[in-house]
Coordinates of C-alpha atoms in Angstrom, one line a residue:
X1 CA -52.4 169.6 180.1
X2 CA -51.5 169.7 176.5
X3 CA -51.2 172.7 173.9
X4 CA -52.3 173.4 170.7
X5 CA -51.0 175.1 167.3
X6 CA -53.2 176.6 164.9
X7 CA -51.6 177.2 161.5
X8 CA -53.4 179.6 159.0
X9 CA -53.1 179.8 155.0
X10 CA -51.1 176.9 154.4
X11 CA -50.0 175.9 151.1
X12 CA -51.5 172.4 150.1
X13 CA -48.6 170.1 150.9
X14 CA -47.0 169.1 154.0
X15 CA -46.6 170.2 157.5
X16 CA -43.8 168.9 160.1
X17 CA -43.9 169.2 164.0
X18 CA -40.5 167.8 165.4
X19 CA -39.7 164.5 163.9
X20 CA -43.1 163.9 162.5
X21 CA -44.7 164.9 159.3
X22 CA -48.2 165.1 158.0
X23 CA -50.0 165.6 154.6
X24 CA -52.1 169.3 154.6
X25 CA -55.8 168.7 153.8
X26 CA -56.9 172.0 154.6
X27 CA -55.6 175.5 154.6
X28 CA -56.1 176.0 158.4
X29 CA -54.7 173.1 160.4
X30 CA -54.6 172.4 164.0
X31 CA -52.0 170.6 165.5
X32 CA -53.4 169.1 168.9
X33 CA -52.1 167.6 171.9
X34 CA -48.5 169.3 171.8
X35 CA -46.4 168.6 174.8
X36 CA -45.9 172.2 176.5
X37 CA -42.8 173.2 178.4
X38 CA -40.3 172.3 175.6
X39 CA -39.1 173.7 172.4
X40 CA -40.7 172.5 169.0
X41 CA -40.0 173.0 165.6
X42 CA -42.9 173.5 163.2
X43 CA -42.3 173.5 159.3
X44 CA -44.6 173.8 156.2
X45 CA -43.6 172.5 152.9
X46 CA -43.9 175.0 150.2
X47 CA -43.1 173.4 146.7
X48 CA -39.8 171.5 147.4
X49 CA -38.8 173.0 150.6
X50 CA -39.7 173.5 154.2
X51 CA -39.9 176.9 156.1
X52 CA -40.1 176.6 159.8
X53 CA -40.0 178.5 163.2
X54 CA -39.4 177.3 166.6
X55 CA -42.2 177.6 169.4
X56 CA -42.2 177.3 173.0
X57 CA -45.6 176.6 174.7
X58 CA -47.0 176.9 178.1
X59 CA -49.6 174.3 179.4
X60 CA -53.1 174.7 177.6
X61 CA -51.7 177.4 175.4
X62 CA -53.1 178.1 171.8
X63 CA -50.5 179.3 169.6
X64 CA -51.6 181.0 166.1
X65 CA -49.2 181.2 163.2
X66 CA -50.1 182.3 159.7
X67 CA -47.9 181.1 156.5
X68 CA -46.4 183.8 154.3
X69 CA -44.9 182.5 151.1
X70 CA -41.7 185.2 151.5
X71 CA -41.3 185.0 155.3
X72 CA -42.6 181.5 156.3
X73 CA -44.7 181.0 159.4
X74 CA -45.3 184.3 161.1
X75 CA -47.4 185.9 163.8
X76 CA -50.9 187.1 162.5
X77 CA -52.4 190.2 163.9
X78 CA -54.1 190.0 167.2
X79 CA -57.5 190.1 165.8
X80 CA -56.9 187.3 163.5
X81 CA -55.3 185.1 166.3
X82 CA -58.2 185.7 168.5
X83 CA -60.7 184.9 166.0
X84 CA -58.9 181.6 165.1
X85 CA -58.7 180.7 168.7
X86 CA -62.4 181.4 169.2
X87 CA -63.1 179.3 166.3
X88 CA -60.9 176.3 167.4
X89 CA -62.8 176.6 170.9
X90 CA -66.2 176.2 169.5
X91 CA -64.7 173.5 167.1
X92 CA -65.4 175.4 163.9
X93 CA -61.6 176.1 163.2
X94 CA -60.9 173.1 160.8
X95 CA -62.4 169.8 159.6
X96 CA -59.5 167.8 160.9
X97 CA -57.1 168.1 163.5
X98 CA -53.6 166.5 163.9
X99 CA -52.7 165.1 167.2
X100 CA -49.1 165.2 168.2
X101 CA -47.5 161.6 167.8
X102 CA -46.6 161.1 171.5
X103 CA -44.5 157.8 170.7
X104 CA -42.0 160.2 168.8
X105 CA -41.8 162.9 171.6
X106 CA -39.3 161.0 173.8
X107 CA -36.7 161.0 170.9
X108 CA -37.4 164.7 170.0
X109 CA -37.0 166.0 173.8
X110 CA -33.5 163.9 174.0
X111 CA -32.5 166.3 171.2
X112 CA -33.9 169.6 172.8
X113 CA -34.1 169.0 176.5
X114 CA -31.1 171.4 177.3
X115 CA -32.2 174.0 175.2
X116 CA -33.2 177.2 177.5
X117 CA -36.6 178.5 177.8
X118 CA -35.3 181.8 177.9
X119 CA -32.4 183.5 175.8
X120 CA -33.3 181.4 172.9
X121 CA -31.6 180.6 170.5
X122 CA -28.3 179.8 172.1
X123 CA -25.4 181.4 170.2
X124 CA -23.5 179.0 167.6
X125 CA -20.0 180.3 168.1
X126 CA -17.6 180.6 165.0
X127 CA -14.7 180.0 167.4
X128 CA -14.0 179.7 171.0
X129 CA -12.2 181.7 173.4
X130 CA -8.6 180.8 173.6
X131 CA -7.1 179.6 177.0
X132 CA -4.9 176.7 176.1
X133 CA -4.3 174.2 173.1
X134 CA -7.3 172.0 173.9
X135 CA -10.5 172.6 171.9
X136 CA -12.7 171.0 175.0
X137 CA -11.1 173.5 177.5
X138 CA -11.5 176.6 175.1
X139 CA -15.1 175.9 174.7
X140 CA -16.2 175.1 178.2
X141 CA -13.7 177.1 180.3
X142 CA -13.2 179.9 177.6
X143 CA -16.5 180.3 175.6
X144 CA -18.9 179.0 178.2
X145 CA -17.0 180.0 181.4
X146 CA -17.2 176.6 183.0
X147 CA -21.1 176.7 182.7
X148 CA -21.9 173.1 181.4
X149 CA -25.4 174.0 180.8
X150 CA -24.5 176.5 178.0
X151 CA -22.2 174.0 176.5
X152 CA -24.9 171.5 176.5
X153 CA -27.4 174.0 175.1
X154 CA -24.9 174.9 172.3
X155 CA -24.3 171.4 171.1
X156 CA -27.8 170.4 171.1
X157 CA -28.9 173.6 169.2
X158 CA -26.0 173.3 166.6
X159 CA -27.3 169.4 165.9
X160 CA -30.9 170.0 165.9
X161 CA -30.8 173.3 163.8
X162 CA -28.9 171.3 161.0
X163 CA -31.2 168.5 161.6
X164 CA -34.3 170.4 160.8
X165 CA -32.6 172.3 157.9
X166 CA -32.1 169.2 155.9
X167 CA -35.4 169.7 154.1
X168 CA -34.8 173.4 153.7
X169 CA -34.0 175.0 150.6
X170 CA -30.1 175.8 152.4
X171 CA -28.9 173.4 154.7
X172 CA -27.4 174.7 157.9
X173 CA -23.8 173.6 157.2
X174 CA -22.2 176.2 159.9
X175 CA -24.3 174.5 162.7
X176 CA -23.3 171.1 161.6
X177 CA -19.7 172.1 161.4
X178 CA -19.9 173.7 165.0
X179 CA -21.7 170.5 166.4
X180 CA -18.7 168.7 164.7
X181 CA -16.1 170.9 166.2
X182 CA -17.5 170.5 169.6
X183 CA -17.9 166.4 169.1
X184 CA -14.1 166.1 168.2
X185 CA -13.7 168.6 171.5
X186 CA -15.5 166.1 173.4
X187 CA -13.9 163.2 172.1
X188 CA -10.3 164.5 172.9
X189 CA -11.2 166.0 176.5
X190 CA -8.9 163.8 178.1
X191 CA -9.7 161.7 181.4
X192 CA -8.9 164.5 183.6
X193 CA -11.5 166.8 182.5
X194 CA -13.8 163.8 182.7
X195 CA -13.1 163.4 186.4
X196 CA -13.6 167.1 187.1
X197 CA -16.7 167.0 185.4
X198 CA -18.2 163.6 185.5
X199 CA -21.8 164.2 185.8
X200 CA -21.5 166.6 182.6
X201 CA -19.6 163.7 180.6
X202 CA -22.5 161.3 181.7
X203 CA -25.1 163.7 180.3
X204 CA -23.0 164.0 177.2
X205 CA -23.2 160.3 176.4
X206 CA -26.9 160.5 176.7
X207 CA -27.1 163.5 174.2
X208 CA -24.8 161.6 171.9
X209 CA -26.8 158.5 171.8
X210 CA -30.0 160.6 170.8
X211 CA -28.1 162.5 168.2
X212 CA -26.8 159.4 166.9
X213 CA -30.0 157.9 166.4
X214 CA -31.0 160.5 163.8
X215 CA -28.2 159.9 161.7
X216 CA -27.6 157.3 158.8
X217 CA -25.9 154.3 159.1
X218 CA -23.0 155.3 156.9
X219 CA -21.9 157.9 159.6
X220 CA -20.9 154.8 161.5
X221 CA -18.6 153.0 159.1
X222 CA -15.1 152.4 160.4
X223 CA -13.6 155.2 158.5
X224 CA -16.4 157.7 159.0
X225 CA -15.2 161.1 160.5
X226 CA -18.1 160.8 163.1
X227 CA -16.6 157.9 164.9
X228 CA -12.8 158.0 163.9
X229 CA -11.5 159.4 167.3
X230 CA -14.3 158.1 169.4
X231 CA -12.3 155.1 170.7
X232 CA -10.3 157.8 172.7
X233 CA -13.4 159.0 174.1
X234 CA -14.7 155.4 175.4
X235 CA -11.3 154.7 176.6
X236 CA -10.7 157.9 178.7
X237 CA -14.2 157.5 180.3
X238 CA -13.2 154.3 181.6
X239 CA -9.7 155.6 182.6
X240 CA -11.3 158.1 184.6
X241 CA -11.8 155.5 187.2
X242 CA -15.5 156.8 187.9
X243 CA -18.1 154.2 187.8
X244 CA -20.9 156.5 186.1
X245 CA -18.4 157.1 183.4
X246 CA -17.7 153.5 182.7
X247 CA -21.3 152.6 182.6
X248 CA -21.8 155.3 180.0
X249 CA -18.9 153.9 178.0
X250 CA -20.2 150.6 178.0
X251 CA -23.5 152.0 177.2
X252 CA -22.1 153.8 174.3
X253 CA -20.1 151.0 173.1
X254 CA -22.9 148.7 173.1
X255 CA -25.1 151.3 171.0
X256 CA -22.1 151.6 168.4
X257 CA -22.0 147.8 167.9
X258 CA -25.5 147.5 167.4
X259 CA -25.3 150.3 164.7
X260 CA -22.5 148.7 163.0
X261 CA -24.6 145.3 162.8
X262 CA -27.5 147.1 161.6

């Protein structure tokens, strides 16, 4: 039911999968019990920085990656991969395996659940197709042609691309800037758009709370750019006069209140 990732020729430091980090005890390491049917990010710490790769696993799949100092985690030759899988199935691959920490999967899945299995990675747009002087309309109806799943995919990918880059040599500031642009577009979408896309905005609140959980408390100070305009969003969710959105507004307000008290 679960899958595995075999990592070869690792430097003697640390390995990451999603939100979890493990010390590397052997140059060959198996990450086992990995939930399939979702995107995972696997990184290896080489000296001071991480190099990583995105992986999608099918049920019972055994994926093999090898570490190259210049290119990070790459696909080995078919012969080397087959040999590693055979050793793993015979219990001869590595003295130790690292089981996926399932207590962290819910938090990770909430960050990537809208990323498509196909056509990955989503495009991070530098600017949106202009329809009217509204960032939200330009992003959803212009760039994404009204396809809410594509908007959600870009919004999640922008955030998580930045998140996993914070341990890398170069932080993905362009991804963070795109996420912040879409975030402010959402904040100022207005109650009319919320009525038109009620289910979509309900999903957005859930995504926001998952993303906010990954951020430092300093991001939730009153003058923080992250929440400076969020009151407009909370009020419009209520003014849309749809019970689902009113409930989501209350959930988000409670979340923010708890963060400000922590």
